[in-house]
XYZ file of C-alpha atoms in Angstrom:
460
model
C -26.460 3.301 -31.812
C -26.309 -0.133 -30.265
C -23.354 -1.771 -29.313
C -22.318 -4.935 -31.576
C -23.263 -8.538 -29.803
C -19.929 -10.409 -28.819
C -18.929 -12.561 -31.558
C -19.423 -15.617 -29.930
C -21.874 -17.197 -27.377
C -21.842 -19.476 -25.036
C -21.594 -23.481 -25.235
C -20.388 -22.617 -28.706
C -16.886 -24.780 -29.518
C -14.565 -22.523 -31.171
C -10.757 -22.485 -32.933
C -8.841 -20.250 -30.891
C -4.896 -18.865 -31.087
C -3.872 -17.614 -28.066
C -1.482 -14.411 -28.078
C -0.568 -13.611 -24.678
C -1.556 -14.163 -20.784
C -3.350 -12.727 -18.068
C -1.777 -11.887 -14.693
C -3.473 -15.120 -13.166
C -1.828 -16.686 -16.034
C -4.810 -17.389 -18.227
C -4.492 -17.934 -22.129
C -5.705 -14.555 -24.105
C -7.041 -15.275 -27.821
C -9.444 -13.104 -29.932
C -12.603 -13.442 -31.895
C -12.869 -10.063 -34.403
C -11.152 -8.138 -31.743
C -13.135 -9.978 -29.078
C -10.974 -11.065 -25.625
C -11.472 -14.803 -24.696
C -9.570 -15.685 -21.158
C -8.980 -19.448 -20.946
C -7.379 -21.347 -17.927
C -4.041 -23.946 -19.328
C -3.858 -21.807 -22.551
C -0.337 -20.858 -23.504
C 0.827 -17.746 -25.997
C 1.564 -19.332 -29.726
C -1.052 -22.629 -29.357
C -3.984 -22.746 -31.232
C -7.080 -24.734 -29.683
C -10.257 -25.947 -29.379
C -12.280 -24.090 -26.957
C -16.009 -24.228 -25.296
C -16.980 -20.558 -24.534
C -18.590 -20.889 -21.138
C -19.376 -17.238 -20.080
C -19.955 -14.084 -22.740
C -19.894 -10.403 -21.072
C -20.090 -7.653 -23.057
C -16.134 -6.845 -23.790
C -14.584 -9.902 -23.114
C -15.465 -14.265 -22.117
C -14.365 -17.512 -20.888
C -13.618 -20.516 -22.023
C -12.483 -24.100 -21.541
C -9.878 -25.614 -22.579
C -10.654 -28.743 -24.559
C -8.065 -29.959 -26.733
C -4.260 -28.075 -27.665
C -4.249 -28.745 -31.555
C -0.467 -27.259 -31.976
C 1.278 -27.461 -28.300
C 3.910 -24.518 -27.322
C 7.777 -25.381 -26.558
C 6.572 -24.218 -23.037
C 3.597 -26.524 -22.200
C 5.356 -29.315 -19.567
C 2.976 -32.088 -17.870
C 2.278 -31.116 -14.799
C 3.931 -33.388 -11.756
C 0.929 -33.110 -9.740
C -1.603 -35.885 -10.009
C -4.280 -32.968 -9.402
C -3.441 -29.907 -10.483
C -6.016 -29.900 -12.550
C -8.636 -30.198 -9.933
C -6.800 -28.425 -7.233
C -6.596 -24.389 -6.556
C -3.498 -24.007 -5.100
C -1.572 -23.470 -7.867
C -2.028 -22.181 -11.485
C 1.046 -22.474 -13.584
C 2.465 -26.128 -13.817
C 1.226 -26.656 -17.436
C 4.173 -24.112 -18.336
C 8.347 -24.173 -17.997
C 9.563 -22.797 -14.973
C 11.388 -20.053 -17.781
C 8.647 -18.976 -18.697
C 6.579 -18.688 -15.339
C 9.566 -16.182 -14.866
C 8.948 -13.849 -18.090
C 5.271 -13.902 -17.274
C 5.542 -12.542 -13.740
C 8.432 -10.090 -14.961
C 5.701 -8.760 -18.250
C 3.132 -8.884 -15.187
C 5.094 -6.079 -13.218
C 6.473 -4.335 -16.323
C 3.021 -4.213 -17.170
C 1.654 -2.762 -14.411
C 4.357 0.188 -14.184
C 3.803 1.020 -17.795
C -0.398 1.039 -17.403
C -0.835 1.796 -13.737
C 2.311 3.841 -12.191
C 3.133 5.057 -15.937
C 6.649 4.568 -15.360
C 7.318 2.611 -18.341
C 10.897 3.978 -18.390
C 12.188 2.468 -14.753
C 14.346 -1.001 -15.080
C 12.586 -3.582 -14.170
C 15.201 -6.605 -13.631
C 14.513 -10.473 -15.006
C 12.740 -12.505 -12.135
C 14.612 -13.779 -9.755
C 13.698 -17.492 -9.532
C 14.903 -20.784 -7.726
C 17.584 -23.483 -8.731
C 15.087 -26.151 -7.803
C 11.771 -24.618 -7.639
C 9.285 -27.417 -6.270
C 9.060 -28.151 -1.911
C 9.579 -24.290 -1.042
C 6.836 -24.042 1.506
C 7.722 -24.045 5.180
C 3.891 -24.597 6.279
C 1.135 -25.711 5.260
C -2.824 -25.479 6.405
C -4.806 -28.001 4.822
C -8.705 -28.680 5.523
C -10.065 -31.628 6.936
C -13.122 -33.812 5.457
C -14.487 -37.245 5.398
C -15.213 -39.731 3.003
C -18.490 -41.856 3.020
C -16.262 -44.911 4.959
C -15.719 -42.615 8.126
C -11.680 -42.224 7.346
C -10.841 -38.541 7.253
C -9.273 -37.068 4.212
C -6.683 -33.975 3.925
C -6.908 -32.111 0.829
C -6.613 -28.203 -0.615
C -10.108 -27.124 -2.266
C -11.497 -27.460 -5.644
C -10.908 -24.813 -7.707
C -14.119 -22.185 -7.165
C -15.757 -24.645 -4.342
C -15.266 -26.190 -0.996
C -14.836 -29.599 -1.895
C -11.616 -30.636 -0.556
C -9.563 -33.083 -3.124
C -8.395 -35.550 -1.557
C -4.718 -35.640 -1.861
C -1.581 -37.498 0.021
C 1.254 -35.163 -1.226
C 1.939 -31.532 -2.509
C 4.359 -31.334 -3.967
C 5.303 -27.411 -3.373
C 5.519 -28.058 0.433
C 8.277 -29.112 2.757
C 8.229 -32.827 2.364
C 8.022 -32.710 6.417
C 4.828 -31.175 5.970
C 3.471 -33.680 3.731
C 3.991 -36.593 5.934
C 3.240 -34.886 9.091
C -0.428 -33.905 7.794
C -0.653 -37.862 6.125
C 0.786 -39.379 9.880
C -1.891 -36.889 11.961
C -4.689 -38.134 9.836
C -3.973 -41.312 10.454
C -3.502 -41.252 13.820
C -6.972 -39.197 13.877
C -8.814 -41.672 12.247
C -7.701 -44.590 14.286
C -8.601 -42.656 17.468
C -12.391 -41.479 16.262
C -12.137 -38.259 15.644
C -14.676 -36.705 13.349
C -13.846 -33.770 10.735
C -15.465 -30.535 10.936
C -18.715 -30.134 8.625
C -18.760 -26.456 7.478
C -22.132 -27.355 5.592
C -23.825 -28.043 9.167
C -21.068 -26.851 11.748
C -21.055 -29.982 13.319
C -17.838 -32.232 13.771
C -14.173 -31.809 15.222
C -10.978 -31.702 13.322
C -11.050 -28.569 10.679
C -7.261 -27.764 9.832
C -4.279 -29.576 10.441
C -1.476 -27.429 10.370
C 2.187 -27.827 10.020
C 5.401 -25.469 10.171
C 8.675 -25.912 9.834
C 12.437 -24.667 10.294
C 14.312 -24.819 7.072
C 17.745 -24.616 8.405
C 16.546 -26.458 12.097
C 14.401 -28.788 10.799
C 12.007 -28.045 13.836
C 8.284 -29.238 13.650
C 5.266 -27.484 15.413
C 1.801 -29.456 14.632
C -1.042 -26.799 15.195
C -4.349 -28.916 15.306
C -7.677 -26.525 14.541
C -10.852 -27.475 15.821
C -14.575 -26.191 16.362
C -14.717 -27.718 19.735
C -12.896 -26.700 22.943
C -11.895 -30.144 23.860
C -9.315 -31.958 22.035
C -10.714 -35.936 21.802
C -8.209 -38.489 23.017
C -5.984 -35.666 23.385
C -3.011 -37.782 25.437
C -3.569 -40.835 22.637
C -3.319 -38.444 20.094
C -0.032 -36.692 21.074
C 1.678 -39.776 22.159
C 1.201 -41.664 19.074
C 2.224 -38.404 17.270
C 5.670 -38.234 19.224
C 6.209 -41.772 18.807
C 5.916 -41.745 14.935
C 8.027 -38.293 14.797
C 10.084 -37.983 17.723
C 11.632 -34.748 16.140
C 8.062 -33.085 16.355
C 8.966 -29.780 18.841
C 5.418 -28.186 19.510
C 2.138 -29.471 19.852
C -0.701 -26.946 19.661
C -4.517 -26.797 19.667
C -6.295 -23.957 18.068
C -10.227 -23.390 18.737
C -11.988 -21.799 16.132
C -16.332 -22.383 16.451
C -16.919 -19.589 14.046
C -18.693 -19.866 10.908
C -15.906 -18.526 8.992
C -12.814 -19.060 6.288
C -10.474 -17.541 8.527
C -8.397 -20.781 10.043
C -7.310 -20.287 13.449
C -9.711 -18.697 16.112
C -8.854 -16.637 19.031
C -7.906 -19.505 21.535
C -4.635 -21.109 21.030
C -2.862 -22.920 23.606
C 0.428 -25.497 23.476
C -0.731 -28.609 24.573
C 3.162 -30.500 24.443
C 6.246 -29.010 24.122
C 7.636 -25.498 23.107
C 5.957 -22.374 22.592
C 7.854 -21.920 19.551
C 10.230 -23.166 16.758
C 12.878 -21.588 15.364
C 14.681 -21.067 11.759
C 17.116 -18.975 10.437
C 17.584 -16.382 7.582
C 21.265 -15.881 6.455
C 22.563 -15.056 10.027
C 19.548 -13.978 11.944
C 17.475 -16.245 14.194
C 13.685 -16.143 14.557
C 11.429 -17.614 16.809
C 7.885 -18.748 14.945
C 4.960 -19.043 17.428
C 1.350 -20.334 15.563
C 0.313 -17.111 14.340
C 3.567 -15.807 13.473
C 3.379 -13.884 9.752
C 6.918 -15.717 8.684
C 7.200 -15.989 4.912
C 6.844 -19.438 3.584
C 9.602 -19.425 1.523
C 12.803 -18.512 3.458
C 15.479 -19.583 0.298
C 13.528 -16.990 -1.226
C 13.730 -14.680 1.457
C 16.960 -14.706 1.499
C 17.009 -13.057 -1.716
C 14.439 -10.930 -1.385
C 15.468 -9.108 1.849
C 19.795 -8.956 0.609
C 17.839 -7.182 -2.248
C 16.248 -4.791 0.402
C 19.597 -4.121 1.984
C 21.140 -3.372 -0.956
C 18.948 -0.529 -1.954
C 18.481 0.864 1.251
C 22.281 1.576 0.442
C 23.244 1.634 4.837
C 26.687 2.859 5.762
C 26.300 2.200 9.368
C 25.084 5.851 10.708
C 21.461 5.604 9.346
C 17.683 5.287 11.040
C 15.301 3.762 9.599
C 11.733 3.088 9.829
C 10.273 -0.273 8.375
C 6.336 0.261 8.370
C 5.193 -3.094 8.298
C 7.499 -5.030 10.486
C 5.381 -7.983 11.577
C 7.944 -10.321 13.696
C 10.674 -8.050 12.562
C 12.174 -10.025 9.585
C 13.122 -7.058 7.472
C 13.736 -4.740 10.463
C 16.383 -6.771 11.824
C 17.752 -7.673 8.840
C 18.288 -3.555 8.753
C 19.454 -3.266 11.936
C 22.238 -5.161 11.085
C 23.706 -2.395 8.859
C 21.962 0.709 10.265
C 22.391 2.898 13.481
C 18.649 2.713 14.883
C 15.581 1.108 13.219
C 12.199 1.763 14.468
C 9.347 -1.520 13.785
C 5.723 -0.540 13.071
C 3.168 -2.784 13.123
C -0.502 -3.174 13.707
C -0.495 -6.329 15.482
C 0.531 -6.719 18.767
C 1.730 -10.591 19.448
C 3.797 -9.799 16.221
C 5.425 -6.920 18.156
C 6.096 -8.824 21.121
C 7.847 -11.685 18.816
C 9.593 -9.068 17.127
C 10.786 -8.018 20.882
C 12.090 -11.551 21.737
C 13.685 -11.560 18.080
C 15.909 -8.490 18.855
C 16.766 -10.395 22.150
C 17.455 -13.369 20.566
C 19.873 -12.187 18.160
C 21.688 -9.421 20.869
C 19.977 -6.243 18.940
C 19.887 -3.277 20.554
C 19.610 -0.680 17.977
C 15.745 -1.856 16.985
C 13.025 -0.720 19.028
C 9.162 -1.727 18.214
C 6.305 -0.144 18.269
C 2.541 -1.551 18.205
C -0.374 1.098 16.434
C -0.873 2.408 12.709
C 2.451 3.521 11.041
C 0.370 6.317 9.652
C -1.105 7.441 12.752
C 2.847 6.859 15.096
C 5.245 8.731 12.126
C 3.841 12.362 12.041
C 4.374 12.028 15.865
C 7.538 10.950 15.652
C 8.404 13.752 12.852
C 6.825 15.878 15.349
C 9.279 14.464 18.436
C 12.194 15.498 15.697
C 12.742 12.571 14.279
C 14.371 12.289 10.647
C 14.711 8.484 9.062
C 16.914 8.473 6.402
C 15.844 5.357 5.106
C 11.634 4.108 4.980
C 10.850 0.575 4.687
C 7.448 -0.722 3.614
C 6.019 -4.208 3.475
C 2.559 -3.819 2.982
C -0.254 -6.408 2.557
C -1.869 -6.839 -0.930
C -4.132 -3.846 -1.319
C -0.752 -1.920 -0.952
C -0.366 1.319 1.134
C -2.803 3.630 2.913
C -3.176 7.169 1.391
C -2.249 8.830 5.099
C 0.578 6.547 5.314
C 2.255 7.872 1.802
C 1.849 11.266 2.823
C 3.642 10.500 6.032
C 6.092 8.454 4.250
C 6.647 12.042 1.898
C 6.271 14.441 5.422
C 9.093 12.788 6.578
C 11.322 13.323 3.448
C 13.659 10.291 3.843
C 16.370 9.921 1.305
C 15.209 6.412 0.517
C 12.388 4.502 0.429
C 12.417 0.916 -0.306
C 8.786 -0.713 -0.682
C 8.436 -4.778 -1.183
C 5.589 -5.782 -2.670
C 3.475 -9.007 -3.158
C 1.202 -7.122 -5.654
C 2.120 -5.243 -9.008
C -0.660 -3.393 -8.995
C -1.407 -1.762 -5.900
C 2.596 -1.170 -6.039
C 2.694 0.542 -9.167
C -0.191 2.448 -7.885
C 1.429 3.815 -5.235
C 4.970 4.483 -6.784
C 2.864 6.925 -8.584
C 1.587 9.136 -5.709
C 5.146 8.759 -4.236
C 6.794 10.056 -7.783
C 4.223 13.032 -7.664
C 5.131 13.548 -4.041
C 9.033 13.975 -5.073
C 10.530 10.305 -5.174
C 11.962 9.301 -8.336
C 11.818 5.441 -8.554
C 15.297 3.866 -9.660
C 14.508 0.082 -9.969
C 11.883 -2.829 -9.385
C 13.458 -6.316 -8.609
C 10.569 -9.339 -8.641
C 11.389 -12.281 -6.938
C 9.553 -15.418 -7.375
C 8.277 -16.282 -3.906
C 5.384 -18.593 -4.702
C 6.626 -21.035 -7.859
C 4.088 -22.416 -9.872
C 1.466 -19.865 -9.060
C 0.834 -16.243 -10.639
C 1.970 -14.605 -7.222
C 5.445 -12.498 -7.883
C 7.125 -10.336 -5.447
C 8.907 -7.164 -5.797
C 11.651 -4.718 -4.201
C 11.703 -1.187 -5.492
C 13.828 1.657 -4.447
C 13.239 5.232 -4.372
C 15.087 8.216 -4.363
C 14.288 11.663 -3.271
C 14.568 14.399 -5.766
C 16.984 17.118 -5.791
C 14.925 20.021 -5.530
């Protein structure tokens, strides 16, 4: 029997009431049963909507005008947001960005992990939740009159908007990326062409310290000489004396990826530094250091508190990058052993420990899948396992070492619902019995959420 044609096709203009959202926080409204995902479309409107794309079970559409507007729909601060891609949820209240990523992870538990009966907690959001981000990378173009522009990209493209604020980074950031291109153009430098890989300047980059206000300018480029490299950081220190680091980056790839292999500090300090509650870290170019350390903050006391330490305990955090989480551990645990993959991000985990007069964290560079059967093999017994993994979630071997070991606890931070619920699942099936899931809201005004779970082993 053949299936029924969608109810719609495309370039038609439709009615529309939309019922709920997507995780990307799309509007959802039906046709006879029939899915429609819409960009800007909030539950309880009704609308008038272009259907641009018909599949087979569900489409697309556009926006075109909001005929009854929900309590939620704000106007967006950013001049724009509609024609950037950073972020995806400034149409809506910051109260309800909360209860969307908080039904997001619920969501996922119930469908995915099928653990629909483990508290999940309200988001945890941000008193003031605009100029979070400690750094920014931002692509360099030019306009037809030879002045370069700075801008994130177009929504599905490469075409860089050109834009002189954004307005969920540090304000620092902002004006150090508007003062470098200025200083750029004056001094001839040409942008980077990723159409014919010709040109200079392709990312300016900018971090800062939160707490220490210190600035490192990273400045990318295709070609291994800096132009008017002296002019260039002279006029930059004389408009910002504060600026700490200097650094060029050479990346003559045909690639996304920003920074290539070469870096080297062409003025100044090797790195910057900022703190979390009491700990100091040192942030060198390529340092993984989340971008959002009020959030942070939060995130990691949550860690703490449901790794439950008395003061006697070893633990093993997984993904440790510069050591963050691990240190935060250590200062609560006996011994805490870093994993991680990457070694410059061992070596600043190293100077970390240093730094803050740690003794009782040790770190180790290789696969934490691969190093923790040998280590359960050497005798060793964690009684606490932290995991921070990247977005596709855990590795298969590295749950069943995580279960091999048979820690007490196991507390796993995630920056995706999915892959998180996923793997809560094998690790319930392996014996774990998962108590609670915390999201924080890392990245306002986009659909990215955060979570903290903690596990339990089961009495057998």
């Amino acid at each position: 029997m053949a299936k029924p044609k969608p109810p719609v096709q495309k370039n038609q203009t439709i009615h529309l009431t939309f019922e709920d959202l997507t995780h990307e926080g799309n509007g959802v409204g039906k046709v006879d049963g029939y899915p429609l995902f819409v960009p800007y479309g909030l539950p309880g409107e009704e609308a008038e909507v272009k259907v641009v794309k018909v599949k087979k079970n569900f489409g697309f559409g556009k926006l075109l005008k909001v005929k009854e507007e929900s309590e939620d729909r704000v106007e967006p601060p950013c001049d724009v947001y509609y024609q950037c891609g950073g972020c995806q949820l400034q149409h809506m209240s910051y109260s309800m960005q909360l209860e969307m990523k908080h039904n997001q992870v619920k969501n996922a538990m119930k469908k995915i992990g099928h653990l629909e009966h483990v508290p999940v907690h309200e988001t945890i959001g941000m008193a003031d939740p605009w100029r979070y981000r400690n750094k920014i990378q931002i692509p360099v173009g030019q306009k037809e009159d030879g002045q370069l522009k700075t801008g994130f990209y177009q929504k599905r493209s490469h075409n860089i908007i050109d834009m002189d604020t954004c307005i969920i980074q540090d304000e620092l950031n902002d004006r150090m990326v508007e003062t470098v291109r200025h200083i750029a153009t004056e001094l001839s430098i040409s942008a980077y062409d990723e159409d014919t890989h010709r040109g200079t300047l392709r990312h300016i980059m900018v971090r800062t310290g939160q707490t220490t206000k210190d600035i490192m300018i990273v400045l990318v480029t295709k070609t291994k000489n800096l132009p008017e490299q002296d002019k260039l950081i002279d006029e930059i220190r004389d408009a910002f004396p504060s600026v700490k680091s200097i650094v060029h980056n050479v990346n003559n790839q045909k690639t996304n990826v920003i920074l290539g292999k070469e870096t080297k500090v062409i003025w100044g300090d090797e790195y910057i530094y900022d703190m979390i509650g009491d700990i100091k870290f040192m942030i060198s170019p390529k340092s993984f250091y989340q971008v959002n350390p009020t959030q942070t903050k939060n995130l990691y006391d949550k860690a703490l508190e449901y790794a439950d330490l008395r003061g006697g305990e070893t633990v093993i955090d997984a993904y440790c990058g510069i050591g963050t989480i691990s240190l935060f551990l250590a200062q609560q645990a006996k011994k805490v052993y870093g994993v991680e993959v990457v070694p410059e991000a061992v070596t600043d985990a190293k100077k970390n420990a240093r730094l803050n007069k740690m003794d009782n964290a040790e770190f180790y560079v290789g696969q934490a899948e691969e190093l923790m059967p040998w280590w359960r093999n050497q005798g060793l017994r964690p009684d606490v396992i932290v995991v921070d993994p990247p977005r596709k979630g855990c590795d298969e071997e590295l749950l069943k070492a995580m279960l091999d070991m048979e820690p007490e606890r196991i507390v796993y931070v995630s920056c995706n619902p999915s892959t998180l619920a996923r793997d809560l699942r094998i690790l319930e099936d392996g014996g774990y019995a998962t108590q609670e899931v915390q999201p924080v809201d890392m990245f306002p005004q986009t659909s990215h959420v955060e979570c903290v779970t903690w596990l339990e082993k089961k009495e057998k």
